[in-house]
């Protein structure tokens, strides 16, 4: 049986706001890291997981990318790279996201990791979704090679281009 690159990650979301009133939340979550070339293998191996159809856990292509353009997600990624001055075509694309659960979905941030032939990340697409169904993608060239050294971080910046929350004004800058 072929070994897969795709994985399941368990974590915790924590949010704390101090203005205008103190508010805090913390809850457990899980997310998927999907190798886009492995989606059909995942649906074959996992009975509770489906691609573009209802299941306990589902992955729908239309939940990502440009809803106005009908294209495969890897084509979307390559197009966005080109539009942002990155001519390299990914050898592999990994997508970090939340799956649909019983048909419900929301991905505040989905990450498309673009790997070269040497298995090094050369770009990351940060796709931000808001509660109004709008999306914006920030395409950033990776400024640090990914290594096994967990103490190294690839830090990226982008001007905020999509309204997400009344508590986070538009004249802000994201730090990824």
CSV table of N, CA and C in Angstrom, one decimal:
chain,number,residue,atom,x,y,z
A,1,UNK,N,0.8,-1.2,0.0
A,1,UNK,CA,0.0,0.0,0.0
A,1,UNK,C,0.9,1.2,0.0
A,2,UNK,N,0.6,2.2,-0.9
A,2,UNK,CA,1.4,3.4,-1.0
A,2,UNK,C,1.3,4.3,0.2
A,3,UNK,N,2.4,4.8,0.7
A,3,UNK,CA,2.5,5.7,1.8
A,3,UNK,C,2.0,7.1,1.3
A,4,UNK,N,1.2,7.8,2.1
A,4,UNK,CA,0.7,9.1,1.7
A,4,UNK,C,1.4,10.2,2.4
A,5,UNK,N,1.4,11.4,1.7
A,5,UNK,CA,1.9,12.6,2.3
A,5,UNK,C,0.9,13.3,3.2
A,6,UNK,N,-0.4,13.1,2.8
A,6,UNK,CA,-1.5,13.7,3.5
A,6,UNK,C,-1.5,13.3,5.0
A,7,UNK,N,-2.1,14.2,5.8
A,7,UNK,CA,-2.1,14.0,7.3
A,7,UNK,C,-3.2,14.7,8.0
A,8,UNK,N,-3.5,14.3,9.2
A,8,UNK,CA,-4.5,14.9,10.1
A,8,UNK,C,-3.7,15.5,11.2
A,9,UNK,N,-4.1,16.8,11.5
A,9,UNK,CA,-3.4,17.5,12.6
A,9,UNK,C,-4.5,17.9,13.7
A,10,UNK,N,-4.2,17.7,14.9
A,10,UNK,CA,-5.0,18.1,16.0
A,10,UNK,C,-4.4,19.3,16.7
A,11,UNK,N,-5.2,20.3,17.1
A,11,UNK,CA,-4.7,21.5,17.7
A,11,UNK,C,-5.7,22.2,18.5
A,12,UNK,N,-5.4,23.5,18.8
A,12,UNK,CA,-6.3,24.3,19.6
A,12,UNK,C,-6.3,25.7,19.0
A,13,UNK,N,-7.5,26.2,19.0
A,13,UNK,CA,-7.7,27.6,18.6
A,13,UNK,C,-7.9,28.4,19.9
A,14,UNK,N,-7.1,29.5,19.9
A,14,UNK,CA,-7.2,30.4,21.1
A,14,UNK,C,-7.3,31.8,20.6
A,15,UNK,N,-8.3,32.6,21.1
A,15,UNK,CA,-8.5,34.0,20.7
A,15,UNK,C,-8.7,34.8,22.0
A,16,UNK,N,-8.1,35.9,22.1
A,16,UNK,CA,-8.3,36.8,23.2
A,16,UNK,C,-8.4,38.2,22.7
A,17,UNK,N,-9.4,38.9,23.1
A,17,UNK,CA,-9.6,40.3,22.8
A,17,UNK,C,-9.7,41.1,24.1
A,18,UNK,N,-9.0,42.2,24.2
A,18,UNK,CA,-9.1,43.0,25.4
A,18,UNK,C,-9.9,44.3,25.2
A,19,UNK,N,-10.2,44.7,23.9
A,19,UNK,CA,-10.9,45.9,23.7
A,19,UNK,C,-12.1,45.6,22.7
A,20,UNK,N,-13.2,46.2,22.8
A,20,UNK,CA,-13.7,47.1,23.7
A,20,UNK,C,-14.0,46.5,25.1
A,21,UNK,N,-14.3,45.1,25.1
A,21,UNK,CA,-14.4,44.4,26.3
A,21,UNK,C,-13.6,43.1,26.2
A,22,UNK,N,-13.3,42.6,27.4
A,22,UNK,CA,-12.4,41.4,27.4
A,22,UNK,C,-13.3,40.2,26.9
A,23,UNK,N,-12.8,39.5,26.0
A,23,UNK,CA,-13.4,38.3,25.5
A,23,UNK,C,-12.3,37.2,25.2
A,24,UNK,N,-12.6,36.0,25.5
A,24,UNK,CA,-11.6,34.9,25.3
A,24,UNK,C,-12.3,33.6,24.9
A,25,UNK,N,-11.7,32.9,24.0
A,25,UNK,CA,-12.3,31.5,23.7
A,25,UNK,C,-11.1,30.6,23.4
A,26,UNK,N,-11.3,29.3,23.6
A,26,UNK,CA,-10.3,28.3,23.4
A,26,UNK,C,-11.1,27.0,23.1
A,27,UNK,N,-10.8,26.4,22.0
A,27,UNK,CA,-11.4,25.1,21.7
A,27,UNK,C,-10.5,24.2,20.8
A,28,UNK,N,-10.7,22.9,20.9
A,28,UNK,CA,-9.9,22.0,20.1
A,28,UNK,C,-10.4,21.9,18.7
A,29,UNK,N,-9.5,21.7,17.8
A,29,UNK,CA,-9.8,21.6,16.4
A,29,UNK,C,-8.9,20.5,15.7
A,30,UNK,N,-9.3,20.1,14.6
A,30,UNK,CA,-8.4,19.3,13.7
A,30,UNK,C,-8.5,19.8,12.3
A,31,UNK,N,-7.4,19.6,11.6
A,31,UNK,CA,-7.3,20.1,10.3
A,31,UNK,C,-6.7,19.0,9.4
A,32,UNK,N,-6.8,19.2,8.1
A,32,UNK,CA,-6.2,18.3,7.2
A,32,UNK,C,-5.0,18.9,6.5
A,33,UNK,N,-4.1,18.1,6.2
A,33,UNK,CA,-3.0,18.5,5.3
A,33,UNK,C,-3.1,17.6,4.1
A,34,UNK,N,-3.6,18.1,3.0
A,34,UNK,CA,-4.0,17.2,1.8
A,34,UNK,C,-3.0,17.4,0.7
A,35,UNK,N,-2.3,16.4,0.3
A,35,UNK,CA,-1.6,16.4,-1.0
A,35,UNK,C,-2.6,16.4,-2.1
A,36,UNK,N,-2.7,17.4,-2.9
A,36,UNK,CA,-3.8,17.5,-3.9
A,36,UNK,C,-3.8,16.3,-4.9
A,37,UNK,N,-2.6,15.7,-5.0
A,37,UNK,CA,-2.5,14.5,-5.9
A,37,UNK,C,-3.1,13.3,-5.3
A,38,UNK,N,-3.4,13.3,-4.0
A,38,UNK,CA,-3.8,12.1,-3.2
A,38,UNK,C,-5.3,12.1,-2.9
A,39,UNK,N,-6.0,13.1,-3.3
A,39,UNK,CA,-7.5,13.2,-2.9
A,39,UNK,C,-8.2,11.9,-3.3
A,40,UNK,N,-8.0,11.4,-4.5
A,40,UNK,CA,-8.8,10.2,-4.8
A,40,UNK,C,-8.3,9.0,-4.0
A,41,UNK,N,-7.1,8.9,-3.6
A,41,UNK,CA,-6.6,7.8,-2.8
A,41,UNK,C,-7.2,7.9,-1.4
A,42,UNK,N,-7.4,9.1,-0.9
A,42,UNK,CA,-8.0,9.3,0.4
A,42,UNK,C,-9.4,8.9,0.4
A,43,UNK,N,-10.2,9.2,-0.6
A,43,UNK,CA,-11.6,8.8,-0.7
A,43,UNK,C,-11.7,7.2,-0.8
A,44,UNK,N,-10.7,6.6,-1.4
A,44,UNK,CA,-10.7,5.1,-1.5
A,44,UNK,C,-10.4,4.5,-0.2
A,45,UNK,N,-9.5,5.1,0.6
A,45,UNK,CA,-9.0,4.4,1.8
A,45,UNK,C,-9.9,4.8,3.1
A,46,UNK,N,-10.6,5.9,3.0
A,46,UNK,CA,-11.3,6.4,4.2
A,46,UNK,C,-12.8,6.4,4.0
A,47,UNK,N,-13.5,5.5,4.6
A,47,UNK,CA,-15.0,5.4,4.4
A,47,UNK,C,-15.7,6.7,4.8
A,48,UNK,N,-15.2,7.4,5.8
A,48,UNK,CA,-15.9,8.5,6.3
A,48,UNK,C,-15.5,9.8,5.6
A,49,UNK,N,-14.7,9.7,4.5
A,49,UNK,CA,-14.2,10.9,3.8
A,49,UNK,C,-14.6,10.8,2.3
A,50,UNK,N,-15.1,11.9,1.8
A,50,UNK,CA,-15.5,12.0,0.4
A,50,UNK,C,-15.0,13.2,-0.3
A,51,UNK,N,-14.9,13.2,-1.6
A,51,UNK,CA,-14.4,14.3,-2.4
A,51,UNK,C,-15.6,14.8,-3.3
A,52,UNK,N,-16.0,16.0,-3.1
A,52,UNK,CA,-17.1,16.7,-3.8
A,52,UNK,C,-18.4,16.0,-3.7
A,53,UNK,N,-18.6,15.3,-2.5
A,53,UNK,CA,-20.0,14.8,-2.2
A,53,UNK,C,-20.1,14.6,-0.7
A,54,UNK,N,-21.3,14.6,-0.2
A,54,UNK,CA,-21.6,14.6,1.3
A,54,UNK,C,-21.0,13.3,1.9
A,55,UNK,N,-20.5,13.5,3.1
A,55,UNK,CA,-20.0,12.4,3.9
A,55,UNK,C,-19.8,13.0,5.3
A,56,UNK,N,-19.5,12.2,6.3
A,56,UNK,CA,-19.2,12.7,7.6
A,56,UNK,C,-18.1,13.8,7.5
A,57,UNK,N,-17.0,13.5,6.7
A,57,UNK,CA,-16.0,14.5,6.4
A,57,UNK,C,-15.9,14.6,4.9
A,58,UNK,N,-15.9,15.8,4.4
A,58,UNK,CA,-15.8,16.0,2.9
A,58,UNK,C,-14.8,17.1,2.5
A,59,UNK,N,-14.3,16.9,1.3
A,59,UNK,CA,-13.4,17.9,0.7
A,59,UNK,C,-14.1,18.3,-0.6
A,60,UNK,N,-14.5,19.6,-0.7
A,60,UNK,CA,-15.1,20.1,-1.9
A,60,UNK,C,-14.1,21.1,-2.6
A,61,UNK,N,-13.8,20.9,-3.8
A,61,UNK,CA,-12.9,21.8,-4.6
A,61,UNK,C,-13.5,23.2,-4.5
A,62,UNK,N,-14.8,23.4,-4.6
A,62,UNK,CA,-15.4,24.7,-4.7
A,62,UNK,C,-15.3,25.5,-3.4
A,63,UNK,N,-14.8,24.9,-2.3
A,63,UNK,CA,-14.6,25.6,-1.1
A,63,UNK,C,-13.3,26.4,-1.1
A,64,UNK,N,-12.5,26.3,-2.2
A,64,UNK,CA,-11.2,26.9,-2.3
A,64,UNK,C,-11.1,27.5,-3.7
A,65,UNK,N,-10.1,28.3,-3.8
A,65,UNK,CA,-9.8,28.9,-5.1
A,65,UNK,C,-10.7,30.0,-5.5
A,66,UNK,N,-10.8,30.2,-6.8
A,66,UNK,CA,-11.6,31.3,-7.3
A,66,UNK,C,-13.0,30.8,-7.8
A,67,UNK,N,-14.1,31.2,-7.1
A,67,UNK,CA,-15.4,30.6,-7.4
A,67,UNK,C,-15.9,31.1,-8.8
A,68,UNK,N,-15.3,32.1,-9.3
A,68,UNK,CA,-15.7,32.6,-10.7
A,68,UNK,C,-15.1,31.8,-11.8
A,69,UNK,N,-14.1,31.1,-11.5
A,69,UNK,CA,-13.3,30.3,-12.5
A,69,UNK,C,-13.4,28.8,-12.2
A,70,UNK,N,-13.9,28.1,-13.2
A,70,UNK,CA,-13.9,26.6,-13.0
A,70,UNK,C,-12.6,26.0,-13.4
A,71,UNK,N,-11.8,25.6,-12.4
A,71,UNK,CA,-10.5,25.0,-12.7
A,71,UNK,C,-10.1,24.1,-11.6
A,72,UNK,N,-9.2,23.2,-11.9
A,72,UNK,CA,-8.6,22.3,-10.8
A,72,UNK,C,-7.8,23.2,-9.8
A,73,UNK,N,-7.7,22.7,-8.6
A,73,UNK,CA,-7.0,23.5,-7.6
A,73,UNK,C,-5.5,23.7,-7.9
A,74,UNK,N,-4.9,22.6,-8.5
A,74,UNK,CA,-3.5,22.8,-8.8
A,74,UNK,C,-3.3,23.8,-9.9
A,75,UNK,N,-4.3,23.9,-10.9
A,75,UNK,CA,-4.3,24.9,-11.9
A,75,UNK,C,-4.5,26.3,-11.3
A,76,UNK,N,-5.4,26.4,-10.3
A,76,UNK,CA,-5.6,27.7,-9.6
A,76,UNK,C,-4.3,28.2,-9.0
A,77,UNK,N,-3.6,27.2,-8.3
A,77,UNK,CA,-2.4,27.6,-7.6
A,77,UNK,C,-1.3,28.1,-8.6
A,78,UNK,N,-1.1,27.4,-9.7
A,78,UNK,CA,-0.2,27.8,-10.7
A,78,UNK,C,-0.5,29.2,-11.3
A,79,UNK,N,-1.8,29.4,-11.5
A,79,UNK,CA,-2.3,30.7,-12.1
A,79,UNK,C,-2.0,31.8,-11.1
A,80,UNK,N,-2.3,31.6,-9.8
A,80,UNK,CA,-2.1,32.6,-8.8
A,80,UNK,C,-0.6,32.9,-8.7
A,81,UNK,N,0.2,31.9,-8.7
A,81,UNK,CA,1.7,32.1,-8.7
A,81,UNK,C,2.1,33.0,-9.8
A,82,UNK,N,1.7,32.7,-11.0
A,82,UNK,CA,2.1,33.5,-12.2
A,82,UNK,C,1.6,34.9,-12.1
A,83,UNK,N,0.3,35.1,-11.6
A,83,UNK,CA,-0.2,36.4,-11.5
A,83,UNK,C,0.6,37.3,-10.5
A,84,UNK,N,1.3,36.6,-9.6
A,84,UNK,CA,2.1,37.3,-8.6
A,84,UNK,C,3.6,37.2,-8.8
A,85,UNK,N,4.0,37.0,-10.1
A,85,UNK,CA,5.4,37.1,-10.5
A,85,UNK,C,6.2,35.8,-10.1
A,86,UNK,N,5.6,34.7,-9.8
A,86,UNK,CA,6.3,33.5,-9.5
A,86,UNK,C,6.1,32.5,-10.6
A,87,UNK,N,7.1,32.3,-11.5
A,87,UNK,CA,6.9,31.5,-12.7
A,87,UNK,C,7.1,30.0,-12.5
A,88,UNK,N,7.6,29.6,-11.3
A,88,UNK,CA,7.9,28.2,-11.0
A,88,UNK,C,6.6,27.4,-10.9
A,89,UNK,N,6.5,26.3,-11.5
A,89,UNK,CA,5.3,25.4,-11.3
A,89,UNK,C,5.6,24.4,-10.2
A,90,UNK,N,4.6,24.2,-9.3
A,90,UNK,CA,4.9,23.3,-8.2
A,90,UNK,C,5.0,21.9,-8.7
A,91,UNK,N,5.9,21.1,-8.1
A,91,UNK,CA,6.0,19.7,-8.3
A,91,UNK,C,4.9,19.0,-7.5
A,92,UNK,N,4.6,19.6,-6.3
A,92,UNK,CA,3.6,19.1,-5.4
A,92,UNK,C,2.9,20.2,-4.7
A,93,UNK,N,1.6,20.1,-4.4
A,93,UNK,CA,0.9,21.1,-3.7
A,93,UNK,C,0.2,20.5,-2.5
A,94,UNK,N,0.5,21.0,-1.3
A,94,UNK,CA,-0.2,20.5,-0.1
A,94,UNK,C,-1.1,21.6,0.4
A,95,UNK,N,-2.3,21.2,0.8
A,95,UNK,CA,-3.4,22.2,1.3
A,95,UNK,C,-3.7,21.9,2.7
A,96,UNK,N,-3.5,22.9,3.6
A,96,UNK,CA,-3.9,22.8,5.0
A,96,UNK,C,-5.2,23.5,5.1
A,97,UNK,N,-6.2,22.7,5.6
A,97,UNK,CA,-7.6,23.3,5.7
A,97,UNK,C,-8.4,22.5,6.6
A,98,UNK,N,-9.6,23.0,6.9
A,98,UNK,CA,-10.6,22.3,7.6
A,98,UNK,C,-11.5,21.6,6.6
A,99,UNK,N,-11.9,20.3,6.9
A,99,UNK,CA,-12.8,19.6,6.0
A,99,UNK,C,-14.3,20.1,6.3
A,100,UNK,N,-15.2,19.8,5.4
A,100,UNK,CA,-16.6,19.9,5.8
A,100,UNK,C,-16.9,18.8,6.8
A,101,UNK,N,-17.7,19.1,7.7
A,101,UNK,CA,-18.1,18.1,8.7
A,101,UNK,C,-19.6,18.1,8.6
A,102,UNK,N,-20.2,16.9,8.2
A,102,UNK,CA,-21.6,16.8,8.0
A,102,UNK,C,-22.2,17.9,7.1
A,103,UNK,N,-21.4,18.3,6.1
A,103,UNK,CA,-21.9,19.3,5.2
A,103,UNK,C,-21.6,20.7,5.6
A,104,UNK,N,-21.2,21.0,6.8
A,104,UNK,CA,-20.9,22.3,7.2
A,104,UNK,C,-19.4,22.6,7.1
A,105,UNK,N,-19.1,23.8,6.6
A,105,UNK,CA,-17.7,24.2,6.4
A,105,UNK,C,-17.4,25.7,6.7
A,106,UNK,N,-16.2,25.9,7.2
A,106,UNK,CA,-15.7,27.3,7.2
A,106,UNK,C,-14.2,27.2,7.4
A,107,UNK,N,-13.5,27.8,6.5
A,107,UNK,CA,-12.0,27.8,6.5
A,107,UNK,C,-11.6,29.3,6.6
A,108,UNK,N,-11.4,29.8,7.8
A,108,UNK,CA,-10.9,31.2,7.9
A,108,UNK,C,-9.6,31.4,7.2
A,109,UNK,N,-8.7,30.4,7.3
A,109,UNK,CA,-7.4,30.4,6.6
A,109,UNK,C,-7.1,29.1,6.1
A,110,UNK,N,-6.8,29.0,4.8
A,110,UNK,CA,-6.3,27.8,4.1
A,110,UNK,C,-5.0,28.1,3.5
A,111,UNK,N,-4.1,27.1,3.6
A,111,UNK,CA,-2.7,27.3,3.2
A,111,UNK,C,-2.3,26.3,2.1
A,112,UNK,N,-1.9,26.8,0.9
A,112,UNK,CA,-1.4,26.0,-0.2
A,112,UNK,C,0.1,26.1,-0.1
A,113,UNK,N,0.8,25.0,0.2
A,113,UNK,CA,2.2,24.9,0.2
A,113,UNK,C,2.7,24.4,-1.1
A,114,UNK,N,3.5,25.2,-1.8
A,114,UNK,CA,4.0,24.8,-3.1
A,114,UNK,C,5.5,24.3,-3.0
A,115,UNK,N,5.7,23.0,-3.4
A,115,UNK,CA,7.0,22.4,-3.3
A,115,UNK,C,7.6,22.3,-4.6
A,116,UNK,N,8.9,22.4,-4.7
A,116,UNK,CA,9.7,22.2,-5.9
A,116,UNK,C,10.1,20.7,-6.0
A,117,UNK,N,10.9,20.4,-7.0
A,117,UNK,CA,11.3,19.0,-7.3
A,117,UNK,C,12.2,18.4,-6.1
A,118,UNK,N,12.8,19.3,-5.4
A,118,UNK,CA,13.7,18.9,-4.3
A,118,UNK,C,12.9,18.8,-3.0
A,119,UNK,N,11.6,18.9,-3.0
A,119,UNK,CA,10.7,18.8,-1.8
A,119,UNK,C,11.0,20.0,-0.9
A,120,UNK,N,11.3,21.2,-1.4
A,120,UNK,CA,11.4,22.4,-0.7
A,120,UNK,C,10.3,23.4,-1.0
A,121,UNK,N,9.7,24.0,0.0
A,121,UNK,CA,8.6,24.9,-0.2
A,121,UNK,C,9.2,26.2,-0.8
A,122,UNK,N,8.6,26.6,-2.0
A,122,UNK,CA,9.1,27.9,-2.6
A,122,UNK,C,8.1,29.0,-2.6
A,123,UNK,N,6.8,28.6,-2.3
A,123,UNK,CA,5.8,29.7,-2.1
A,123,UNK,C,4.6,29.1,-1.3
A,124,UNK,N,3.9,30.0,-0.7
A,124,UNK,CA,2.7,29.7,0.1
A,124,UNK,C,1.6,30.6,-0.3
A,125,UNK,N,0.5,30.0,-0.6
A,125,UNK,CA,-0.7,30.8,-0.8
A,125,UNK,C,-1.6,30.8,0.5
A,126,UNK,N,-1.8,32.0,1.0
A,126,UNK,CA,-2.6,32.1,2.2
A,126,UNK,C,-4.0,32.5,1.8
A,127,UNK,N,-5.0,31.6,1.8
A,127,UNK,CA,-6.3,32.0,1.3
A,127,UNK,C,-7.2,32.3,2.5
A,128,UNK,N,-7.6,33.5,2.6
A,128,UNK,CA,-8.4,34.0,3.7
A,128,UNK,C,-9.9,34.0,3.3
A,129,UNK,N,-10.8,33.5,4.2
A,129,UNK,CA,-12.2,33.5,3.9
A,129,UNK,C,-12.9,34.2,5.1
A,130,UNK,N,-13.9,35.0,4.8
A,130,UNK,CA,-14.7,35.7,5.8
A,130,UNK,C,-16.0,35.1,5.9
A,131,UNK,N,-16.8,35.6,6.9
A,131,UNK,CA,-18.2,35.0,7.1
A,131,UNK,C,-19.2,35.5,6.1
A,132,UNK,N,-18.8,36.3,5.2
A,132,UNK,CA,-19.7,36.8,4.1
A,132,UNK,C,-19.5,36.0,2.9
A,133,UNK,N,-18.7,35.0,2.9
A,133,UNK,CA,-18.4,34.1,1.7
A,133,UNK,C,-17.4,34.7,0.8
A,134,UNK,N,-16.7,35.7,1.2
A,134,UNK,CA,-15.7,36.3,0.4
A,134,UNK,C,-14.3,35.7,0.6
A,135,UNK,N,-13.4,35.7,-0.4
A,135,UNK,CA,-12.1,35.1,-0.3
A,135,UNK,C,-11.1,36.1,-0.8
A,136,UNK,N,-9.9,36.0,-0.3
A,136,UNK,CA,-8.7,36.7,-0.9
A,136,UNK,C,-7.5,35.8,-0.6
A,137,UNK,N,-6.7,35.8,-1.7
A,137,UNK,CA,-5.4,35.0,-1.5
A,137,UNK,C,-4.2,35.9,-1.5
A,138,UNK,N,-3.3,35.6,-0.6
A,138,UNK,CA,-2.1,36.3,-0.5
A,138,UNK,C,-1.0,35.3,-0.9
A,139,UNK,N,-0.3,35.6,-2.0
A,139,UNK,CA,0.7,34.8,-2.6
A,139,UNK,C,2.0,35.3,-2.2
A,140,UNK,N,2.8,34.5,-1.4
A,140,UNK,CA,4.1,34.9,-0.9
A,140,UNK,C,5.1,33.9,-1.2
A,141,UNK,N,6.2,34.3,-1.7
A,141,UNK,CA,7.4,33.4,-1.9
A,141,UNK,C,8.0,33.1,-0.6
A,142,UNK,N,8.3,31.8,-0.4
A,142,UNK,CA,8.9,31.4,0.9
A,142,UNK,C,10.3,32.0,1.0
A,143,UNK,N,10.5,32.7,2.1
A,143,UNK,CA,11.8,33.3,2.3
A,143,UNK,C,12.8,32.5,3.2
A,144,UNK,N,12.4,31.4,3.6
A,144,UNK,CA,13.3,30.5,4.3
A,144,UNK,C,13.0,29.1,3.9
A,145,UNK,N,14.0,28.3,3.6
A,145,UNK,CA,13.8,26.9,3.3
A,145,UNK,C,13.2,26.1,4.5
A,146,UNK,N,12.4,25.2,4.2
A,146,UNK,CA,11.8,24.4,5.3
A,146,UNK,C,12.8,23.3,5.7
A,147,UNK,N,13.0,23.2,7.0
A,147,UNK,CA,14.0,22.2,7.5
A,147,UNK,C,13.3,21.5,8.6
A,148,UNK,N,14.0,20.5,9.1
A,148,UNK,CA,13.5,19.7,10.3
A,148,UNK,C,13.7,20.5,11.6
A,149,UNK,N,14.4,21.6,11.5
A,149,UNK,CA,14.7,22.4,12.7
A,149,UNK,C,13.4,23.2,13.1
A,150,UNK,N,12.7,22.7,14.1
A,150,UNK,CA,11.4,23.3,14.4
A,150,UNK,C,11.6,24.7,15.0
A,151,UNK,N,12.8,25.2,15.3
A,151,UNK,CA,13.0,26.5,15.9
A,151,UNK,C,13.0,27.6,14.8
A,152,UNK,N,13.1,27.2,13.5
A,152,UNK,CA,13.1,28.2,12.4
A,152,UNK,C,11.7,28.4,11.9
A,153,UNK,N,11.4,29.7,11.7
A,153,UNK,CA,10.0,30.1,11.3
A,153,UNK,C,10.2,30.8,10.0
A,154,UNK,N,9.3,30.6,9.0
A,154,UNK,CA,9.2,31.4,7.8
A,154,UNK,C,8.2,32.5,8.1
A,155,UNK,N,8.6,33.8,8.3
A,155,UNK,CA,7.7,34.9,8.6
A,155,UNK,C,7.5,35.7,7.4
A,156,UNK,N,6.2,35.9,7.1
A,156,UNK,CA,5.9,36.7,5.9
A,156,UNK,C,4.9,37.8,6.3
A,157,UNK,N,4.8,38.8,5.4
A,157,UNK,CA,3.9,40.0,5.7
A,157,UNK,C,3.1,40.3,4.5
A,158,UNK,N,1.9,40.8,4.7
A,158,UNK,CA,1.0,41.3,3.6
A,158,UNK,C,0.1,42.3,4.1
A,159,UNK,N,-0.2,43.3,3.3
A,159,UNK,CA,-1.2,44.3,3.6
A,159,UNK,C,-2.6,43.7,3.6
A,160,UNK,N,-3.4,43.9,4.6
A,160,UNK,CA,-4.7,43.4,4.7
A,160,UNK,C,-5.6,43.9,3.5
A,161,UNK,N,-6.2,42.9,2.8
A,161,UNK,CA,-7.0,43.3,1.6
A,161,UNK,C,-8.5,42.8,1.7
A,162,UNK,N,-8.9,42.2,2.7
A,162,UNK,CA,-10.2,41.6,2.8
A,162,UNK,C,-10.8,41.9,4.2
A,163,UNK,N,-12.0,42.4,4.3
A,163,UNK,CA,-12.6,42.7,5.6
A,163,UNK,C,-13.0,41.3,6.2
A,164,UNK,N,-12.5,41.1,7.5
A,164,UNK,CA,-12.7,39.9,8.2
A,164,UNK,C,-13.5,40.1,9.4
A,165,UNK,N,-13.2,41.1,10.2
A,165,UNK,CA,-13.8,41.3,11.5
A,165,UNK,C,-13.9,42.8,11.8
A,166,UNK,N,-15.0,43.2,12.5
A,166,UNK,CA,-15.1,44.6,12.9
A,166,UNK,C,-14.0,44.9,14.0
A,167,UNK,N,-13.4,43.9,14.5
A,167,UNK,CA,-12.3,44.1,15.6
A,167,UNK,C,-10.9,44.2,14.9
A,168,UNK,N,-10.8,44.0,13.6
A,168,UNK,CA,-9.6,44.0,12.9
A,168,UNK,C,-9.8,44.9,11.7
A,169,UNK,N,-9.4,46.2,11.9
A,169,UNK,CA,-9.7,47.2,10.8
A,169,UNK,C,-8.9,46.9,9.6
A,170,UNK,N,-9.3,47.5,8.5
A,170,UNK,CA,-8.6,47.3,7.2
A,170,UNK,C,-7.2,47.9,7.1
A,171,UNK,N,-6.9,48.9,7.8
A,171,UNK,CA,-5.6,49.5,7.7
A,171,UNK,C,-4.6,48.7,8.6
A,172,UNK,N,-4.5,47.4,8.4
A,172,UNK,CA,-3.6,46.6,9.2
A,172,UNK,C,-2.7,45.8,8.2
A,173,UNK,N,-1.8,45.1,8.8
A,173,UNK,CA,-0.8,44.3,8.0
A,173,UNK,C,-0.8,42.9,8.7
A,174,UNK,N,-1.0,41.9,7.9
A,174,UNK,CA,-0.9,40.5,8.4
A,174,UNK,C,0.6,40.1,8.5
A,175,UNK,N,0.8,39.3,9.6
A,175,UNK,CA,2.1,38.7,9.8
A,175,UNK,C,1.8,37.2,9.8
A,176,UNK,N,2.3,36.5,8.8
A,176,UNK,CA,2.1,35.1,8.7
A,176,UNK,C,3.3,34.4,9.2
